[in-house]
Amino acid sequence: MRVAYVTWDGPDDEREPVLAAWLGLGIEGAPARWDDPAVDWSSFDAAVVRSAWDYVDRRDEFLAWARRAEAATRLFNPASVLTWNTDKTYLRDLGVPIVPTHWSSTGLPDWAEYVVKPAISAGARDTIRTADRARAEAFAAELESQGRTVMIQPYLESVEHEGELSLHYFAGQFSHAVRRNPMLVPGLGDLGEANGKATLRDPDDDQFELAERVLGQVAEDLLYARVDLVRMPDGEPVLIELELTEPYLYLAYELDAADMFARALAGMLTPS
Ligand SMILES: Nc1ncnc2c1ncn2[C@@H]1O[C@H](COP(=O)(O)OP(=O)(O)O)[C@@H](O)[C@H]1O
Ligand SMILES: [Mg+2]
């Protein structure tokens, strides 16, 4: 088995541990940049999207690549999933509790503090937090003037004490969950850079229930899924993001996680 580990031209501290875990199961992994024209995707038994972290400004190009790659080999997650999941308007249609979201720069509800973000984003890019309603509206109008869909949400303080909980599933099976640090807290320095900075956490029953309800809404077989949950002021868990495209997997936080990811891949490549 030869499998492409789809990456970018930048750092990714999960690349080596994942390739090592694959090799332990006899899967020969090779890093390949998604936008490298020299890669022959048909030379692989599968391609696994991992650190394609530069797709946000080039989404059309990325999705066109995904369709091409899928025509040449097995792509995880499937191109249809990547297409759907790279625009957060999917949150509107899931039928599960999500962070309250106003999808327009006009008629904002009265909230103590606003988060304004584009529907196509990652890593809190072009995202602001403000108590000033006029500023929230102006920023949202600016995004709309660029042809982008806006999302305006109340700032949920729970991310600062309870945190954002990310539950990881490989081939539909729960692997591990981490509490991630808040990203929209000025002056937190390193702590504000949430990626890679987290704490292993056992989800509560209501969080498991919601995560599984969310995943139940997706028809396709998923190699990897990360369900990001936050709590409303009344304690209700809600979905902030379902990451089926290129989630960082926090593998270093759980001893067995990289192996579980490898077993999930092996199982999907050679169904019994
Ligand atoms: N409504 C919100 N309340 C509090 N924090 C938020 C809110 N929306 C986003 N954030 C913070 O910003 C981060 C990025 O937002 P998210 O919606 O996950 O988009 P993406 O990860 O794709 O940039 C979250 O992980 C969280 O720390
Ligand atoms: Mg996120």
Short mmCIF file of C-alpha atoms in Angstrom, two decimals, residues 74-261:
data_model
loop_
_atom_site.label_atom_id
_atom_site.label_comp_id
_atom_site.label_asym_id
_atom_site.label_seq_id
_atom_site.Cartn_x
_atom_site.Cartn_y
_atom_site.Cartn_z
CA ARG A 74 -9.27 7.05 -3.18
CA LEU A 75 -9.48 10.39 -1.44
CA PHE A 76 -10.08 10.87 2.29
CA ASN A 77 -12.20 12.60 3.12
CA PRO A 78 -14.17 12.44 -0.16
CA ALA A 79 -14.23 15.49 -2.44
CA SER A 80 -17.95 15.95 -1.87
CA VAL A 81 -17.31 16.21 1.87
CA LEU A 82 -14.47 18.71 1.37
CA THR A 83 -16.68 20.83 -0.88
CA TRP A 84 -19.50 20.88 1.65
CA ASN A 85 -17.31 21.29 4.73
CA THR A 86 -15.07 24.18 3.60
CA ASP A 87 -17.98 26.64 3.75
CA LYS A 88 -19.48 27.01 7.23
CA THR A 89 -22.94 27.60 5.80
CA TYR A 90 -23.21 23.81 6.32
CA LEU A 91 -23.91 24.71 9.96
CA ARG A 92 -27.28 26.13 8.92
CA ASP A 93 -28.52 22.83 7.51
CA LEU A 94 -27.28 20.27 10.04
CA GLY A 95 -30.34 20.29 12.25
CA VAL A 96 -28.30 20.23 15.48
CA PRO A 97 -27.76 23.00 18.05
CA ILE A 98 -25.08 25.41 16.84
CA VAL A 99 -23.66 28.67 18.18
CA PRO A 100 -26.43 31.25 17.56
CA THR A 101 -25.52 32.81 14.22
CA HIS A 102 -26.82 35.83 12.34
CA TRP A 103 -25.97 35.49 8.65
CA SER A 104 -26.07 39.14 7.55
CA SER A 105 -24.42 42.50 8.27
CA THR A 106 -27.79 44.14 8.93
CA GLY A 107 -30.31 43.70 11.73
CA LEU A 108 -27.83 42.42 14.30
CA PRO A 109 -29.35 41.08 17.51
CA ASP A 110 -28.45 42.79 20.78
CA TRP A 111 -25.51 40.88 22.16
CA ALA A 112 -22.99 42.03 24.78
CA GLU A 113 -20.11 41.08 22.53
CA TYR A 114 -19.93 40.00 18.89
CA VAL A 115 -17.75 37.63 16.93
CA VAL A 116 -17.73 38.37 13.19
CA LYS A 117 -16.18 35.86 10.82
CA PRO A 118 -16.39 34.79 7.17
CA ALA A 119 -18.07 31.46 6.38
CA ILE A 120 -14.91 30.37 4.55
CA SER A 121 -12.01 30.58 6.94
CA ALA A 122 -9.62 28.64 9.15
CA GLY A 123 -7.45 29.48 12.11
CA ALA A 124 -9.64 32.48 13.04
CA ARG A 125 -8.56 34.37 9.92
CA ASP A 126 -10.46 37.64 9.25
CA THR A 127 -12.29 37.12 12.52
CA ILE A 128 -12.93 39.88 15.06
CA ARG A 129 -14.39 40.08 18.54
CA THR A 130 -15.96 43.38 19.57
CA ALA A 131 -18.50 44.83 22.01
CA ASP A 132 -19.16 47.67 19.54
CA ARG A 133 -22.20 46.80 17.45
CA ALA A 134 -21.43 49.44 14.81
CA ARG A 135 -17.93 48.03 14.40
CA ALA A 136 -19.33 44.51 14.07
CA GLU A 137 -21.74 45.72 11.38
CA ALA A 138 -19.04 47.62 9.51
CA PHE A 139 -16.65 44.67 9.53
CA ALA A 140 -19.43 42.34 8.37
CA ALA A 141 -20.43 44.78 5.60
CA GLU A 142 -16.80 44.92 4.49
CA LEU A 143 -16.66 41.11 4.22
CA GLU A 144 -19.94 41.11 2.29
CA SER A 145 -18.61 43.74 -0.10
CA GLN A 146 -15.88 41.23 -0.98
CA GLY A 147 -18.60 38.74 -1.90
CA ARG A 148 -18.15 36.70 1.27
CA THR A 149 -20.85 35.21 3.49
CA VAL A 150 -20.64 36.54 7.05
CA MET A 151 -21.36 34.88 10.36
CA ILE A 152 -22.10 37.00 13.40
CA GLN A 153 -22.27 35.27 16.77
CA PRO A 154 -22.41 36.22 20.42
CA TYR A 155 -18.99 35.91 22.03
CA LEU A 156 -19.25 32.83 24.25
CA GLU A 157 -17.19 33.34 27.37
CA SER A 158 -17.25 29.65 28.16
CA VAL A 159 -14.29 29.25 25.76
CA GLU A 160 -12.16 31.03 28.36
CA HIS A 161 -12.84 28.77 31.34
CA GLU A 162 -14.41 25.54 30.10
CA GLY A 163 -12.74 25.83 26.70
CA GLU A 164 -13.67 24.48 23.29
CA LEU A 165 -13.88 20.69 23.28
CA SER A 166 -12.65 18.88 20.17
CA LEU A 167 -13.73 15.25 19.81
CA HIS A 168 -11.78 13.17 17.30
CA TYR A 169 -13.27 10.23 15.42
CA PHE A 170 -11.39 7.90 13.08
CA ALA A 171 -13.49 5.76 10.73
CA GLY A 172 -16.48 6.60 12.89
CA GLN A 173 -14.89 5.52 16.17
CA PHE A 174 -14.12 7.91 18.97
CA SER A 175 -10.40 8.28 19.59
CA HIS A 176 -9.76 11.15 22.01
CA ALA A 177 -10.87 14.64 22.95
CA VAL A 178 -9.00 17.76 23.94
CA ARG A 179 -9.93 21.06 25.50
CA ARG A 180 -8.50 23.80 23.29
CA ASN A 181 -7.42 27.24 24.34
CA PRO A 182 -9.45 30.30 23.26
CA MET A 183 -8.21 32.10 20.16
CA LEU A 184 -9.91 35.47 20.47
CA VAL A 185 -8.33 36.56 23.74
CA PRO A 186 -5.87 39.42 23.26
CA GLY A 187 -2.72 39.37 25.34
CA LEU A 188 -2.79 35.65 25.98
CA GLY A 189 0.35 35.39 23.92
CA ASP A 190 1.23 31.80 23.16
CA LEU A 191 -1.94 30.56 24.78
CA GLY A 192 -3.89 32.40 22.10
CA GLU A 193 -2.35 30.23 19.43
CA ALA A 194 -4.71 27.41 20.08
CA ASN A 195 -3.33 24.90 17.59
CA GLY A 196 -1.17 22.37 19.33
CA LYS A 197 -1.93 23.81 22.77
CA ALA A 198 -4.56 21.80 24.51
CA THR A 199 -5.33 19.39 27.35
CA LEU A 200 -6.65 15.86 27.08
CA ARG A 201 -10.22 15.73 28.36
CA ASP A 202 -12.96 13.13 28.79
CA PRO A 203 -16.12 14.46 27.14
CA ASP A 204 -19.27 14.65 29.26
CA ASP A 205 -22.24 12.52 28.21
CA ASP A 206 -24.08 15.48 26.67
CA GLN A 207 -21.02 16.30 24.56
CA PHE A 208 -20.71 12.72 23.31
CA GLU A 209 -24.40 12.72 22.48
CA LEU A 210 -24.18 15.92 20.45
CA ALA A 211 -20.99 14.87 18.65
CA GLU A 212 -22.61 11.62 17.61
CA ARG A 213 -25.75 13.40 16.51
CA VAL A 214 -23.62 15.71 14.36
CA LEU A 215 -21.75 12.83 12.74
CA GLY A 216 -25.03 11.03 12.17
CA GLN A 217 -25.95 13.85 9.77
CA VAL A 218 -23.08 13.00 7.41
CA ALA A 219 -23.86 10.22 4.95
CA GLU A 220 -20.36 9.62 3.60
CA ASP A 221 -17.75 7.37 5.23
CA LEU A 222 -15.25 9.60 7.00
CA LEU A 223 -11.67 8.61 7.75
CA TYR A 224 -11.29 11.50 10.16
CA ALA A 225 -13.63 13.94 11.87
CA ARG A 226 -13.16 16.54 14.54
CA VAL A 227 -16.27 17.86 16.26
CA ASP A 228 -15.68 21.21 18.00
CA LEU A 229 -18.16 22.02 20.76
CA VAL A 230 -18.65 24.97 23.11
CA ARG A 231 -21.16 25.58 25.88
CA MET A 232 -23.85 28.25 25.91
CA PRO A 233 -24.20 30.37 29.09
CA ASP A 234 -26.93 27.98 30.29
CA GLY A 235 -24.59 25.02 29.84
CA GLU A 236 -26.12 23.61 26.66
CA PRO A 237 -23.45 22.16 24.37
CA VAL A 238 -23.53 23.54 20.81
CA LEU A 239 -21.51 22.90 17.67
CA ILE A 240 -19.06 25.64 16.69
CA GLU A 241 -17.38 23.76 13.84
CA LEU A 242 -17.32 20.32 12.26
CA GLU A 243 -13.85 19.81 10.84
CA LEU A 244 -13.86 17.24 8.04
CA THR A 245 -11.29 18.90 5.80
CA GLU A 246 -7.84 19.38 7.34
CA PRO A 247 -8.19 19.27 11.13
CA TYR A 248 -5.13 19.28 13.33
CA LEU A 249 -5.67 16.02 15.23
CA TYR A 250 -3.93 16.60 18.58
CA LEU A 251 -2.39 13.14 18.24
CA ALA A 252 0.41 13.83 20.70
CA TYR A 253 -2.11 14.15 23.53
CA GLU A 254 -3.18 10.51 23.51
CA LEU A 255 -0.68 7.68 23.38
CA ASP A 256 -2.66 5.46 21.03
CA ALA A 257 -4.19 8.13 18.77
CA ALA A 258 -1.74 7.93 15.84
CA ASP A 259 -2.03 4.12 15.81
CA MET A 260 -5.80 4.33 15.95
CA PHE A 261 -5.72 6.71 12.99
#
